Amino acid sequence: MPERVPMIVHLDADAFFVSVELALQPQYRGKKVAVGGRERGIIASASYEARAAGVYTPMPTARALRVCPDLILLPHKGNYGAVSRRMFDLCEELTPLVQRNSIDEGYLDLSPCGLRTTEAVVAAVRGLQARIWNALEIPVSMGIASNKLVSQIASKLRKPRGFVVVAPGDEAAFLAPLGIGKLPGVGPKTEAALEARGVRLIGDVIKRSERELESLVGSGWRGLVAAACGEDNGVVETEREDAKSYSQQETFAKDTADLAALERTVKGMVDELMRKVRADGKRVRTATVKVRYPDFGHDSAGRSLPEASDLEAPFYPLVSTLLRQAWKRPGPVRLVGVRLSGVDDGPRQLDLFGGASAGVAGEGTGLVDEEKRRKLAAVLDRLNAGKDVRVRHGHQL
Amino acid sequence: MKFKINRDHFSNGLAQVLNVVGSKATMPILSNVLIEAEKDSITLTTTNLDLGIRARIKADVKEPGSVTLPVKRLSTIVRELPNVDVSVDASPNHQVKLTSGGSTFRIMGIGKEEFPPLPEFGDDRTFTLEQAELTAMLKSVAYAQSSDETRYILNGVYFNFRDGKLSLVATDGRRLALVSKELEVPEDAAGSIILPAKTVGELMRMLDKGEKLKVSFNDRRASFQISADKADSGLVDSIYLYSKVVEGNYPNYQQVIPKETHQRIKLERELFLQCVHRAALVCSEKSNSVKIKLTSNLLEITAQSPDFGEAHESMAIAYSGPDLQVAFNPTFVMDPLKALTKDEVFFELKDEVSPGVFKTLESFICVIMPVRLS
């Protein structure tokens, strides 16, 4: 009988945002550092040294600085999206079945790789871990198991740079000594309720009778038992769930009432979001601008183009109007945000008056040279693909 | 004002002017029709300030005069009157009594003083055309007009009188239809206008009243005198249609018409139309395209939508060029095929990102841009 080999890998980058910044500023490596908003922000990511000092995420920055006064806040420089893409691209060199779950974690299915032994799988995943470090200086933790559920718990077990392998058949034994809160779907409330009844470890679940479990967690008890046994039939899905919208927002260090500055900020957000829209091969139709006032009240205004676009230009004229419409109350705002929705990924209708006949259309026809703009956008996207935004639109100057 | 009139003539006359009403709440009189009675006819006029129509109908006028009445209601009432003989009697306070058989209506009117007059033309460029011919020309391009208000220049049909011909052009930026006919154009009379879509619609509706029409225009407005010499309509002389034109420069359409022919196929128009129509039945709003594939002596049309299914159609054709495949919005393919009347049409293709071109032997061209499949 051939050896049963674990084929599912969960990859989880260690303190991803901090790691991206440390790759750019290695002088801070080994120090208590964090990435997050300064004045009123929260800690988005903290180094393991900082975590040891009591910093966790998400935690208000002000509090983090109290518990850890020598915490170094790194300025946001890295292009997290681009680093994430390159990390997953490296994964796809190993196997085509990669599920990009979020910016810093995902699943790999090694079934198509022709690996026959656990040793071969371990060697391949070690190799990937090393390649990601060598290429991007991003430490990652790996969990290898026969399914997504167990691999995901395994990867988080010995961070940073963890590497945990669970042999097929050992799932229940592997999970049994772990805290009940490690099971997906067991949130803090359920965890507290279960612990109050003596179910502290995952292994405790299996010892209880069905009736007892049903009274504890209700109809979901079957799922809980299956999870506790390490059973999971989820497949690694390569097709990401399509984005329904693209959005971005910024909280200002100080409340502002400067319309021109707000307009510039929103246009800059549109630029960044459109880059993502193009990278996904989509178009969007609707822009919604949101403002938040110092008392956390908020207003928004939105408008749709006649047709979805993957270019910034058609949205620029809307920005100022939407901003004025959204900003209903007098006085400053503390946050501004923009959302692009109405995502379209159907085939793109080509224009007659694009390409060669640029500029012949005359005013008012709206027959702007979209093809040219699209080419320009593609060039800008390539130039800006690295860690820094190198080329900006004029309105950002 | 007092006159007797044939119900069907009256109804027919009102039907000519009915569509042109102002929706502007600030000028209620724009939803009225101006009725002027003199000698042996009445004149019906409506306008929305951008567009105006005037028609004359036979009537037995007892007392000349004028009044304006809400045209929609009046038209409905006249159509439903019990007897073919109708008498209309307006009192000086603009109340109108309408009698037919045992029916009597009293309708509140407004005096003509507030009604904006239709501008008359002076020394404008004037051409005489055949109604039937212009109808056919308009039909073969009108579908390509843009309805996107942000591209207002394209919200109409471009009339170009120049170089010994009249060319009509319409485009929405994704497709363009052009048709022309020979016409004597004296050099000093050459010129062009963009006729608004609404006027085009009204014009097409009216062009079967007789043989000729006269078009006059200057830079700001155009007028059409449509002779109404068909019997039994009750219409007298000609219908007068006045319209503002779209002001601005029409795009240089010559530049987007491919100069070279790459692969040309001859198609049976009806058959091709039916195939595309059937294939398009599986299209959805999100996946609105049909793929046209040419291989040796075979044309295939496929369409699909992920949540419904797919369709495949095939047609034998004469073709010996390279295999090629291109996708179009099915409406763009079907519109010119529907508008044409000839049995055969030429279709020229190059590759999946170049325009497709429909042509007939009658100086008709329709250029359609493909959709790029991702």
Short mmCIF file of C-alpha atoms in Angstrom, two decimals, chain A residues 242 281-283 285 303 306-308 342-354 356-368 370-371 374, chain B residues 148 150-154 171-176 249-253 255-256 286-289 328-329 332 352-355 367-374:
data_model
loop_
_atom_site.label_atom_id
_atom_site.label_comp_id
_atom_site.label_asym_id
_atom_site.label_seq_id
_atom_site.Cartn_x
_atom_site.Cartn_y
_atom_site.Cartn_z
CA ASP A 242 -14.36 38.11 -7.12
CA GLY A 281 -8.75 42.63 -15.24
CA LYS A 282 -12.00 44.34 -14.20
CA ARG A 283 -13.82 47.58 -14.78
CA ARG A 285 -18.85 51.86 -12.81
CA ARG A 303 -22.56 58.32 -8.83
CA PRO A 306 -22.71 55.45 -18.22
CA GLU A 307 -20.31 52.56 -18.63
CA ALA A 308 -17.81 50.71 -16.51
CA GLY A 342 -20.37 48.03 -10.01
CA VAL A 343 -17.58 45.64 -10.94
CA ASP A 344 -17.73 44.36 -14.50
CA ASP A 345 -15.46 41.72 -15.94
CA GLY A 346 -17.30 40.95 -19.16
CA PRO A 347 -15.65 41.28 -22.54
CA ARG A 348 -14.66 44.85 -23.33
CA GLN A 349 -16.35 46.66 -26.19
CA LEU A 350 -13.68 48.35 -28.30
CA ASP A 351 -14.08 51.94 -29.44
CA LEU A 352 -14.10 53.18 -32.99
CA PHE A 353 -12.43 56.47 -32.23
CA GLY A 354 -9.64 55.06 -30.07
CA ALA A 356 -5.13 56.09 -34.68
CA SER A 357 -7.88 58.67 -34.96
CA ALA A 358 -7.16 60.24 -31.60
CA GLY A 359 -8.19 63.81 -31.19
CA VAL A 360 -10.26 64.01 -34.33
CA ALA A 361 -13.47 63.71 -32.42
CA GLY A 362 -13.81 67.31 -31.39
CA GLU A 363 -15.15 68.64 -28.16
CA GLY A 364 -18.24 67.31 -26.53
CA THR A 365 -18.20 63.98 -28.28
CA GLY A 366 -16.67 62.26 -25.29
CA LEU A 367 -14.64 60.24 -27.75
CA VAL A 368 -11.46 60.61 -25.80
CA GLU A 370 -9.19 55.62 -24.34
CA GLU A 371 -6.77 53.26 -26.01
CA ARG A 374 -5.04 52.53 -21.37
CA ASP B 148 -25.47 58.73 -24.23
CA THR B 150 -22.58 63.01 -22.45
CA ARG B 151 -21.80 62.46 -26.14
CA TYR B 152 -24.45 64.90 -27.31
CA ILE B 153 -22.72 65.50 -30.66
CA LEU B 154 -23.54 61.89 -31.49
CA THR B 171 -22.27 56.65 -34.75
CA ASP B 172 -22.24 55.95 -31.04
CA GLY B 173 -18.48 55.62 -30.86
CA ARG B 174 -18.56 51.84 -31.12
CA ARG B 175 -20.20 51.47 -34.48
CA LEU B 176 -20.82 53.74 -37.40
CA ASN B 249 -18.28 69.45 -35.01
CA TYR B 250 -19.15 65.95 -36.04
CA PRO B 251 -16.19 63.56 -35.63
CA ASN B 252 -14.10 62.78 -38.67
CA TYR B 253 -15.89 59.58 -39.58
CA GLN B 255 -10.91 58.18 -40.52
CA VAL B 256 -12.51 55.18 -38.86
CA LYS B 286 -23.04 40.41 -18.32
CA SER B 287 -21.93 38.33 -21.29
CA ASN B 288 -23.40 40.10 -24.25
CA SER B 289 -21.36 38.93 -27.22
CA PHE B 328 -19.29 41.34 -31.39
CA ASN B 329 -22.18 42.73 -29.47
CA PHE B 332 -24.37 45.67 -33.48
CA GLU B 352 -10.27 39.86 -33.27
CA VAL B 353 -9.44 43.50 -32.52
CA SER B 354 -10.22 45.09 -35.89
CA PRO B 355 -13.62 46.38 -36.94
CA VAL B 367 -18.44 49.61 -39.23
CA ILE B 368 -18.77 47.73 -35.95
CA MET B 369 -16.05 47.39 -33.31
CA PRO B 370 -15.56 43.99 -31.73
CA VAL B 371 -15.58 43.14 -28.05
CA ARG B 372 -12.28 41.88 -26.79
CA LEU B 373 -12.68 38.59 -24.99
CA SER B 374 -10.63 38.57 -21.82
#
